[in-house]
Short mmCIF file of C-alpha atoms and ligand atoms in Angstrom, two decimals:
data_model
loop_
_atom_site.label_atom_id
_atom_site.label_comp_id
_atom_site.label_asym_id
_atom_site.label_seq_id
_atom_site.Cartn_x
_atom_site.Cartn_y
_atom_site.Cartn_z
CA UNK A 1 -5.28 -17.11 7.20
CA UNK A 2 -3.47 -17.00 3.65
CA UNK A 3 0.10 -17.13 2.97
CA UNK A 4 0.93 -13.79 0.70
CA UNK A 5 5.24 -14.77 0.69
CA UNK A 6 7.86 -16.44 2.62
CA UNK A 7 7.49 -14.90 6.36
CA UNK A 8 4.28 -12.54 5.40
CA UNK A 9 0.31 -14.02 5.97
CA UNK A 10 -3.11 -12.18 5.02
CA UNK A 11 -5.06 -12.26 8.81
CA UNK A 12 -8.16 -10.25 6.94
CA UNK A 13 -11.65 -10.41 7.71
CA UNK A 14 -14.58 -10.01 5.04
CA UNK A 15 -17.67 -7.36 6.22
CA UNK A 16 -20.93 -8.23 4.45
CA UNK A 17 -23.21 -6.77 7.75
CA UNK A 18 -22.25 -3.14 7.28
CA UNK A 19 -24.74 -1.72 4.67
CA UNK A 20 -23.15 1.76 4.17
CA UNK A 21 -19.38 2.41 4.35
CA UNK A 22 -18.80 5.24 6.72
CA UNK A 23 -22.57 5.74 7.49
CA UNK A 24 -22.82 7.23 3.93
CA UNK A 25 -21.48 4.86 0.68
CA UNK A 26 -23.22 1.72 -0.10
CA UNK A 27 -21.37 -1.86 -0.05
CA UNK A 28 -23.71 -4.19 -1.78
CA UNK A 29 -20.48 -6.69 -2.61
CA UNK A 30 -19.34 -6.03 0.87
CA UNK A 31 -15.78 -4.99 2.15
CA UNK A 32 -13.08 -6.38 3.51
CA UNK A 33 -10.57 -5.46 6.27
CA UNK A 34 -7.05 -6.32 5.73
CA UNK A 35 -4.60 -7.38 8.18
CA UNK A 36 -1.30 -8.85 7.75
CA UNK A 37 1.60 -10.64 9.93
CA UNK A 38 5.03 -10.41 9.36
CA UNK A 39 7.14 -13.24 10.49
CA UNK A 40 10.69 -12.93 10.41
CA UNK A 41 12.64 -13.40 14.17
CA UNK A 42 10.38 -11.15 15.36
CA UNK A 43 6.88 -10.71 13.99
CA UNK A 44 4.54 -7.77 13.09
CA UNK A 45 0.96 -7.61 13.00
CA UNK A 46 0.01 -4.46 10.10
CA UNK A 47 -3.30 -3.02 10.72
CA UNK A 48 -6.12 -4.57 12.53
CA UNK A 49 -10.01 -5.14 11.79
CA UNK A 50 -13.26 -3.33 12.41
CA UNK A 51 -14.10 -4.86 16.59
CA UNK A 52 -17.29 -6.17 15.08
CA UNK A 53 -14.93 -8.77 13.43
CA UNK A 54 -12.56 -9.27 16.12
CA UNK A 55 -13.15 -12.33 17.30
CA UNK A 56 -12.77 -13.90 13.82
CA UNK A 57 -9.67 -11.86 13.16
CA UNK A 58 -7.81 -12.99 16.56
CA UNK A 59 -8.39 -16.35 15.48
CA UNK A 60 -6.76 -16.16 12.05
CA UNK A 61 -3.68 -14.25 13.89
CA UNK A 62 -3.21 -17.54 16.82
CA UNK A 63 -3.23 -19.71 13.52
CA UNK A 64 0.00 -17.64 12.35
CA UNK A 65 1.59 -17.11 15.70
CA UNK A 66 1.45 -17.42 19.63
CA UNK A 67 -0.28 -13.95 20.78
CA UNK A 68 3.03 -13.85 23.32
CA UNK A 69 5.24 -14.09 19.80
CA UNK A 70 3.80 -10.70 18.56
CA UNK A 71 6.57 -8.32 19.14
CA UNK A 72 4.84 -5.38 17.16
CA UNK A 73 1.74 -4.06 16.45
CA UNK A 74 2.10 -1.44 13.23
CA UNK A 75 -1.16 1.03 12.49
CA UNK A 76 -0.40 2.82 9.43
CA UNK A 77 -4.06 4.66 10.00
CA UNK A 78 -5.95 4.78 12.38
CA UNK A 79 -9.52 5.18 11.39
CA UNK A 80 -11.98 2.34 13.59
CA UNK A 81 -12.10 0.16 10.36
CA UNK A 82 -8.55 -1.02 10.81
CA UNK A 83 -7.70 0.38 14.42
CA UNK A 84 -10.79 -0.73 16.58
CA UNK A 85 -9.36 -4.63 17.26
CA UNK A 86 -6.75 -2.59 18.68
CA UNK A 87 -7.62 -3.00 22.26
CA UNK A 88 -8.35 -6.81 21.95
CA UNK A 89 -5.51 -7.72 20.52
CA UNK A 90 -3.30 -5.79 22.76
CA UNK A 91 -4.68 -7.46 25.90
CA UNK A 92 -3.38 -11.11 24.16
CA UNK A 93 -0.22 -9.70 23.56
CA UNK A 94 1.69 -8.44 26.23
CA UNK A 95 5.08 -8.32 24.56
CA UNK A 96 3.70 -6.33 21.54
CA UNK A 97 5.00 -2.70 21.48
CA UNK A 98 2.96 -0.37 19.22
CA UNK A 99 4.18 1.24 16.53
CA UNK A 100 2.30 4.30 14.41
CA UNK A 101 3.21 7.85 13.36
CA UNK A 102 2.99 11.14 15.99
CA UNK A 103 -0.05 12.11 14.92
CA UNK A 104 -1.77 8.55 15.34
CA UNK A 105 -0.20 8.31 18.59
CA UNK A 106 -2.53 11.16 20.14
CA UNK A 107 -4.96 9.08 17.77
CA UNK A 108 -4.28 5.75 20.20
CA UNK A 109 -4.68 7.70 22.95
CA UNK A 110 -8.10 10.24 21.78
CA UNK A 111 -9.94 6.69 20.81
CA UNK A 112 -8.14 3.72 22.88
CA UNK A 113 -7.39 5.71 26.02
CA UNK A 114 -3.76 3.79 25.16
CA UNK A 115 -0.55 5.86 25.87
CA UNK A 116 2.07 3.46 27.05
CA UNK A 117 4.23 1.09 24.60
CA UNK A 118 3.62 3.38 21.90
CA UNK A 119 6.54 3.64 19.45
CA UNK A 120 6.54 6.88 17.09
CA UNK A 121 8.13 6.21 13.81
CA UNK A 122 10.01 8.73 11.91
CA UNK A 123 10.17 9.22 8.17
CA UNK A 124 11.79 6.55 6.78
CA UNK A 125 12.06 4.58 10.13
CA UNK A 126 13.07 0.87 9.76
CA UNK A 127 12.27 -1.85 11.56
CA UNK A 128 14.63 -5.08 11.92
CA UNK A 129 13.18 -8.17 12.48
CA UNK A 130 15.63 -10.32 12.22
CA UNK A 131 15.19 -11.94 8.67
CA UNK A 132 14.02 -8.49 6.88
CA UNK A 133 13.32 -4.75 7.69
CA UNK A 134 10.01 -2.68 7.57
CA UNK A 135 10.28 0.70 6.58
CA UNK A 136 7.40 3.31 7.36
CA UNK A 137 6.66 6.06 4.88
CA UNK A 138 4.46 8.90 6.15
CA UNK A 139 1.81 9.82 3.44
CA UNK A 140 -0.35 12.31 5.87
CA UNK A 141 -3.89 12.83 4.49
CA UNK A 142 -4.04 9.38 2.40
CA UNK A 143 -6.42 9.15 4.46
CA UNK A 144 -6.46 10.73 7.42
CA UNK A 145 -3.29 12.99 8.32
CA UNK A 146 -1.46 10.47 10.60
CA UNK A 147 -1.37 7.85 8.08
CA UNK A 148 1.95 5.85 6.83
CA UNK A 149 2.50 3.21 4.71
CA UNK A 150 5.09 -0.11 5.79
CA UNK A 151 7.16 -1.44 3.36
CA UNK A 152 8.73 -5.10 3.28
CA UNK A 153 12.56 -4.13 1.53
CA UNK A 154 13.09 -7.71 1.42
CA UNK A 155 9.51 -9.44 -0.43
CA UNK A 156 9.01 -5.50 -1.93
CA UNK A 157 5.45 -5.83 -0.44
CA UNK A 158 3.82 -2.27 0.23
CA UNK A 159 1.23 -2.60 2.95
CA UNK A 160 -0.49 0.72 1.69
CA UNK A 161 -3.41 0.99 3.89
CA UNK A 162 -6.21 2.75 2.26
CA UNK A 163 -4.37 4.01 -0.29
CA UNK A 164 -4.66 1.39 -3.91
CA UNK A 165 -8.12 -0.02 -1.84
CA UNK A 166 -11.31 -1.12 -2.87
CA UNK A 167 -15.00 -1.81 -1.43
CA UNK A 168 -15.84 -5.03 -2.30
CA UNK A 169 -15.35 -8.32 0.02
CA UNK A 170 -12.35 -11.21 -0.98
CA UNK A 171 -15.02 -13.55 -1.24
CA UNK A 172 -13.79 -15.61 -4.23
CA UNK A 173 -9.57 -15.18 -3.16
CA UNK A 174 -7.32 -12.39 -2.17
CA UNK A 175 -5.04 -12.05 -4.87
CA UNK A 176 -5.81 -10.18 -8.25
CA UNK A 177 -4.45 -13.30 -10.31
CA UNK A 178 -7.52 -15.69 -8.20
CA UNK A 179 -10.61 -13.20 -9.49
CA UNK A 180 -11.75 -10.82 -12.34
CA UNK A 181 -9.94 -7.77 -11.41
CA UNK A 182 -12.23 -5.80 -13.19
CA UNK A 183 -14.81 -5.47 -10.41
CA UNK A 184 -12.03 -4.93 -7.77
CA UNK A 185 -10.39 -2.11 -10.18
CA UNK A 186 -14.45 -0.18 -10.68
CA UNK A 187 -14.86 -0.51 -7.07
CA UNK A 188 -11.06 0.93 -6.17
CA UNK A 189 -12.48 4.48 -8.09
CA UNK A 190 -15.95 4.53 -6.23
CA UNK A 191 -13.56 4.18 -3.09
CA UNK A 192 -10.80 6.46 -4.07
CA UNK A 193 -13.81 9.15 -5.49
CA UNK A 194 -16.20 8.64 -2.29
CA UNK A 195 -12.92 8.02 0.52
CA UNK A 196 -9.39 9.79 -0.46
CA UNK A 197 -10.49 11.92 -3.73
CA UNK A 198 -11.00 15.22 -1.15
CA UNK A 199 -7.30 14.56 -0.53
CA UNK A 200 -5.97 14.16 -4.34
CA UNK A 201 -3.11 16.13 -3.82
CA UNK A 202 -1.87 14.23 -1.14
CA UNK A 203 -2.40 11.26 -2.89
CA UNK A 204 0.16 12.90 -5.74
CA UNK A 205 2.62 13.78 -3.19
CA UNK A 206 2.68 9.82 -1.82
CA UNK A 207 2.46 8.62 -5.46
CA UNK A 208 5.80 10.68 -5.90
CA UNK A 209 7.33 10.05 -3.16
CA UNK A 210 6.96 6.06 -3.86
CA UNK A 211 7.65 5.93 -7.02
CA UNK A 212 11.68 4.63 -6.55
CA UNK A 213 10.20 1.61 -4.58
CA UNK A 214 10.36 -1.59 -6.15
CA UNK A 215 7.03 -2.80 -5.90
CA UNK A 216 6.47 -6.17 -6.34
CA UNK A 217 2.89 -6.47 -4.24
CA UNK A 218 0.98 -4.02 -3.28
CA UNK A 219 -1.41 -4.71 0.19
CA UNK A 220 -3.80 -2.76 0.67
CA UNK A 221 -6.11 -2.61 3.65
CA UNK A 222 -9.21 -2.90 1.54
CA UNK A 223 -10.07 -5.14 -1.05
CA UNK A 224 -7.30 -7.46 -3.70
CA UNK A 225 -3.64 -7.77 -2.84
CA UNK A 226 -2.13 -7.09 -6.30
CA UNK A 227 0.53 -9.48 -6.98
CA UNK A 228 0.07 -10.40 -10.95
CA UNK A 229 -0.27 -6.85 -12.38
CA UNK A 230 0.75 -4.33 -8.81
CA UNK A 231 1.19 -1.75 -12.11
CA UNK A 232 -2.08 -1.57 -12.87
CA UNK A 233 -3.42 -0.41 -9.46
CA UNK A 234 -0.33 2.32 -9.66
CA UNK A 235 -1.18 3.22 -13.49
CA UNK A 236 -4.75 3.46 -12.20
CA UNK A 237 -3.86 6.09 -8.78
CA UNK A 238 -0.90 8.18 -10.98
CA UNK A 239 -3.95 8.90 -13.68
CA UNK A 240 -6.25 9.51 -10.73
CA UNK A 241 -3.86 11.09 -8.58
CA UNK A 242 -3.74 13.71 -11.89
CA UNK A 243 -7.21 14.10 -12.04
CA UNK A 244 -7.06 12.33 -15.31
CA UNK A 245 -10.74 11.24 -16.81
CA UNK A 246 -11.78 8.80 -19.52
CA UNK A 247 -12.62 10.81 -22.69
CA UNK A 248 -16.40 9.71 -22.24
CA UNK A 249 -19.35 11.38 -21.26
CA UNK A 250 -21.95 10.62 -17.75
CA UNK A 251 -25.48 11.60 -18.36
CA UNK A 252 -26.91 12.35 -15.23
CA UNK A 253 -30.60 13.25 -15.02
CA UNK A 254 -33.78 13.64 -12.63
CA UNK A 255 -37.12 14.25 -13.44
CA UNK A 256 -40.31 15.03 -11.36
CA UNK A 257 -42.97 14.26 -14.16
CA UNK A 258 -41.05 12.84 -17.41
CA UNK A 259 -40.67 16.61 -19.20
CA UNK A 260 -37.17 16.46 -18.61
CA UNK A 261 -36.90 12.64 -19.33
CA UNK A 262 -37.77 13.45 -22.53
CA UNK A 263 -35.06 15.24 -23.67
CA UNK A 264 -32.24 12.35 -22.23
CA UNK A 265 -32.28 10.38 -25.35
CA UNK A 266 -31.89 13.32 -27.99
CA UNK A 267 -28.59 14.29 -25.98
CA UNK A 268 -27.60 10.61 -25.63
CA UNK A 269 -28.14 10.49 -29.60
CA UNK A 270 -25.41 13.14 -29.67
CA UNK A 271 -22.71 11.84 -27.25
CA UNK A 272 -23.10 8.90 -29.28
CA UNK A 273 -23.14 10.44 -32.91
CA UNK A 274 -19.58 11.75 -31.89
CA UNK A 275 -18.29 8.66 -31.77
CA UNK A 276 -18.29 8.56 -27.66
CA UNK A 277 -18.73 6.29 -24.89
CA UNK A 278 -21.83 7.48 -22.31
CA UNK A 279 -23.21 6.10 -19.15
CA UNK A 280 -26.54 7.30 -17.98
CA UNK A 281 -27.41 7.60 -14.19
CA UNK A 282 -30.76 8.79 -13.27
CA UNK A 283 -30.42 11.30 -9.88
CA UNK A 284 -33.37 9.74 -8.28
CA UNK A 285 -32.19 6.28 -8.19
CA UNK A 286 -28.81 5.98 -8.26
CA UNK A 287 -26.81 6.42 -5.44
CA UNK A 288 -24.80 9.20 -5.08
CA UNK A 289 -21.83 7.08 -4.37
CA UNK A 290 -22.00 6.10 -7.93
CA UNK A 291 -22.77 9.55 -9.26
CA UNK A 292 -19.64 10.74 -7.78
CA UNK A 293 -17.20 8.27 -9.19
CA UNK A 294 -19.01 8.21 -12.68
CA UNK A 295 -18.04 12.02 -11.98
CA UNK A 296 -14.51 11.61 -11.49
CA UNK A 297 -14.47 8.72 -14.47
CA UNK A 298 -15.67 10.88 -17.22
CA UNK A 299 -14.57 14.18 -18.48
CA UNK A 300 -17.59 15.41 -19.92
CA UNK A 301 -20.39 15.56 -17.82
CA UNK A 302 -24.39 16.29 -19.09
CA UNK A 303 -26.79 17.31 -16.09
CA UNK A 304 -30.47 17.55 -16.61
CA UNK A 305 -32.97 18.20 -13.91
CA UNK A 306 -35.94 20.41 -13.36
CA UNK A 307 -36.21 23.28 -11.05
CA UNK A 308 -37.53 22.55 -7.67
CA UNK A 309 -38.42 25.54 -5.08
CA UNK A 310 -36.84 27.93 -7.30
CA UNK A 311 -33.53 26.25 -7.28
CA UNK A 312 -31.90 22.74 -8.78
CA UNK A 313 -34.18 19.65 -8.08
CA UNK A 314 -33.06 18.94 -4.54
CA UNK A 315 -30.89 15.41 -5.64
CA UNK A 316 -29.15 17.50 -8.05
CA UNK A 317 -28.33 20.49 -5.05
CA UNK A 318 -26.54 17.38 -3.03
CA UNK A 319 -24.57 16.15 -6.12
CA UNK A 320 -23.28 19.75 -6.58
CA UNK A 321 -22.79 20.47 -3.12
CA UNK A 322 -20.75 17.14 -3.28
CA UNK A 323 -19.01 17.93 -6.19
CA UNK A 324 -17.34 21.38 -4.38
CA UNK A 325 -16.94 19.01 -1.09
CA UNK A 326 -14.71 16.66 -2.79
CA UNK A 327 -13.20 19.27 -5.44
CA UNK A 328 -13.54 17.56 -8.48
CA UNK A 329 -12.10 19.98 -11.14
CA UNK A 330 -11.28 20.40 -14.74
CA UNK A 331 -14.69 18.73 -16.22
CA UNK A 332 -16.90 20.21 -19.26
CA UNK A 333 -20.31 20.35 -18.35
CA UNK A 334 -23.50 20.66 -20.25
CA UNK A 335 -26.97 21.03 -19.00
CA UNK A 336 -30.87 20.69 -19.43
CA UNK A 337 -33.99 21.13 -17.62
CA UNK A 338 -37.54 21.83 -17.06
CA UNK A 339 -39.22 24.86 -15.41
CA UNK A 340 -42.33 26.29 -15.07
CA UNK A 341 -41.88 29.85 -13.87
CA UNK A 342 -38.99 31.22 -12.24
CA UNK A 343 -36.43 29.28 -14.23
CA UNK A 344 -33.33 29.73 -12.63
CA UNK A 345 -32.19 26.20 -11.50
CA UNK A 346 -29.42 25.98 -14.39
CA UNK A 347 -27.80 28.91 -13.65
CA UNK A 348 -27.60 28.38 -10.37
CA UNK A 349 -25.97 24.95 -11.16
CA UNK A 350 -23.69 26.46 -13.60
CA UNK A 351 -22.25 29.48 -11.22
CA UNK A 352 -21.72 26.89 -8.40
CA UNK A 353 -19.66 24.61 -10.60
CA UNK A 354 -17.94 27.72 -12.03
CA UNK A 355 -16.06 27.59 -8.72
CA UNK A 356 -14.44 24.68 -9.50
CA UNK A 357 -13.41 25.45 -12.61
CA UNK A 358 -15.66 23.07 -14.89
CA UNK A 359 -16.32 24.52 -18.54
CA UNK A 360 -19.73 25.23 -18.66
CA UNK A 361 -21.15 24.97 -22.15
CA UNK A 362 -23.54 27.66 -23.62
CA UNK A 363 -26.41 27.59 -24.04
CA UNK A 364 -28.16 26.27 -20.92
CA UNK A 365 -30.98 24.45 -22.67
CA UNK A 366 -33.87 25.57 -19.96
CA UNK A 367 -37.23 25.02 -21.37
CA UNK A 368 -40.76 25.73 -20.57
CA UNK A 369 -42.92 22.76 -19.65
CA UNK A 370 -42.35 20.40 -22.27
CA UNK A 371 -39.87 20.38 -24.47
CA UNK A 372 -40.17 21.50 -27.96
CA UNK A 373 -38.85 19.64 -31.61
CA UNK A 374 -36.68 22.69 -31.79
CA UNK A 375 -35.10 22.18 -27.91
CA UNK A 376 -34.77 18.49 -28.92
CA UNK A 377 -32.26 19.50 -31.43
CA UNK A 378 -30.62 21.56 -29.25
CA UNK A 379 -30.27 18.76 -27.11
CA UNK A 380 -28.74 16.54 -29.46
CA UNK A 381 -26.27 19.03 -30.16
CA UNK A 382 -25.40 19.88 -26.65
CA UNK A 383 -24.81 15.98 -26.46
CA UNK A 384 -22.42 16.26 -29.97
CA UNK A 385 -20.61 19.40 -28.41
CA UNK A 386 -19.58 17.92 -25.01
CA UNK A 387 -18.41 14.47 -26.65
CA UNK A 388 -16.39 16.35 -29.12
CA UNK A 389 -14.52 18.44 -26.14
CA UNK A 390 -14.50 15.08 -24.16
CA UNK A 391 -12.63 13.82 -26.61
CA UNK A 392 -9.70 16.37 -27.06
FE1 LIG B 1 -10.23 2.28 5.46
FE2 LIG B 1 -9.61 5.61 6.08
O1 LIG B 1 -10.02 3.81 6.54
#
């Protein structure tokens, strides 16, 4: 249990069991799930923990408040990683009255069999608690489509839910003024690209529609509370919110017997000759977890693979596949590749991206075998070209 302001404590729990986030996304710093109490005549627990944690989390609420003091119980989502402790902590607290959006309440009831004491909050709803008001904003599909944000008028705390969160555990402090932020603020876009980026327009909408707040914390339920610098984490989601990338360039390659591999260096030559930041990920070993946020990080893109059963190498087929999945638009894309007979992989690549509206740049360097000197210019040129167009 942390005190966050007068009247408002952090009753969070820190994951480092779960391997992969949602079955899929890996969490090799862990994750944490945030909970909070709000104290004021009458008190408010915000969110609640995976049940795995539960027993940990009830704890940190009794050392905040007397389970029969616990007048409310707000879910601003209701997705198991914040909603499952619901059950457990409603049997300790028989005063507490829940309250959520409609759509979460058939939510309570679909996954907690729970239909009575259930409170649905309008837009804009407050909450009096004696000291200070809550007020619930709906921002549907940030994550899921019941999901609302609570906002403390008095501390100007936004409990955001998973909206400004991160993977990552609070294993060093909670606040972004107690850590590096820097690892918090990478791991907020591999969450936002892997979690919420299917939903960006949503996420515009909410970003607009909170914009008059006066923010002076944000709390998410995942990962830092943002107390020194709450702008940064809102600079970060308007940019992202825009689809706005870094003018840099990802590399992303695979290779079945080092033909393509070859060619990754001439092309990194170029990216860098412009005068251009590039990451490298290799398809084969990097998650794609990664591979998608490097995605949504960098406006030019470079994919080189070889063709496999007549189509894209079959890592690449899932990143592309992935790409139309969480429509990722507006990137310039290059590519390269080895084939040995049918040669079509790149093209196939190229027309499914063309869907989304990425600028493909010509020409697709598909090569025989091994590459030649002469390809190996091409492919430092192909690396010059898409830096320069990163770059506008
Ligand atoms: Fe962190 Fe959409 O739940």
């Amino acid at each position: 249990m942390k005190k966050i302001v007068s009247g408002i404590y952090y009753v969070g729990v820190n994951d480092y069991e779960t391997d992969l986030f949602e079955g899929l996304w890996p969490l090799p710093e862990g994750v944490s799930y945030n909970s909070y109490i709000v104290k004021g005549e009458k008190t408010a627990v915000i969110d609640t923990v995976k049940i795995h944690f539960v027993d940990e989390f009830l704890k940190k609420v009794e050392e905040v408040t007397p389970f029969e003091e616990i007048d409310y119980i707000i879910l601003n989502h209701l997705e198991p990683d914040h909603s499952s402790s619901l059950v457990r902590l409603l049997e300790k607290t028989p005063n507490a009255k829940i309250y959520c959006s409609k759509k979460a309440q058939g939510m309570v009831e679909s996954l907690y069999r729970i239909t009575e004491k259930v409170h649905v909050v309008e837009e804009g709803e407050t909450l009096n608690l004696g000291d200070r008001e809550l007020v619930f904003y709906m921002d549907p599909l940030v994550h899921w489509p019941e999901t609302m944000v609570t906002y403390d008028s008095r501390e100007q705390v936004l409990f955001s839910c998973d909206a400004f969160g991160s993977y990552k555990a609070l294993d060093v402090g909670i606040f972004d003024d107690e850590v590096n932020p820097d690892d918090y603020y990478e791991e907020t876009i591999r969450y936002f690209s892997n979690i919420v980026a299917k939903y960006v327009k949503y996420v515009k909408k909410a970003m607009e529609k909170l914009s008059g707040l006066p923010i002076k914390i944000i709390a998410p339920a995942h990962g830092l509370i943002w107390r020194k610098d709450p702008g940064r984490i809102i600079k970060l989601y308007e940019d992202i919110s825009e689809r706005k990338a870094n003018p840099s360039v990802v590399i992303i390659w695979g290779s079945m017997y080092g033909n393509t591999k070859q060619v990754v260096n001439h092309v990194v030559e170029g990216v860098k000759e412009a005068g251009v930041e590039v990451t490298v990920l290799d398809f084969s070993r990097h998650d794609l977890s990664y591979l998608l946020k490097e995605s949504w990080k960098n406006k030019g893109i470079i994919l080189g693979f070889p063709t496999y059963d007549g189509g894209p190498f079959l890592k690449t087929s899932y990143y592309l596949h992935l790409m139309k999945r969480k429509n990722l638009r507006d990137r310039i894309v290059g590519f390269f590749g080895s084939s040995m007979w049918s040669g079509r992989a790149l093209k196939q690549a190229a027309d499914d991206l063309r869907e989304l509206d990425w600028e493909i740049v010509e020409p697709l360097l598909e090569f025989k075998g091994a590459p030649t000197e002469e390809l190996l210019k091409h492919a430092k040129e192909l690396g010059k070209t898409i830096a320069e167009k990163a770059k506008q």
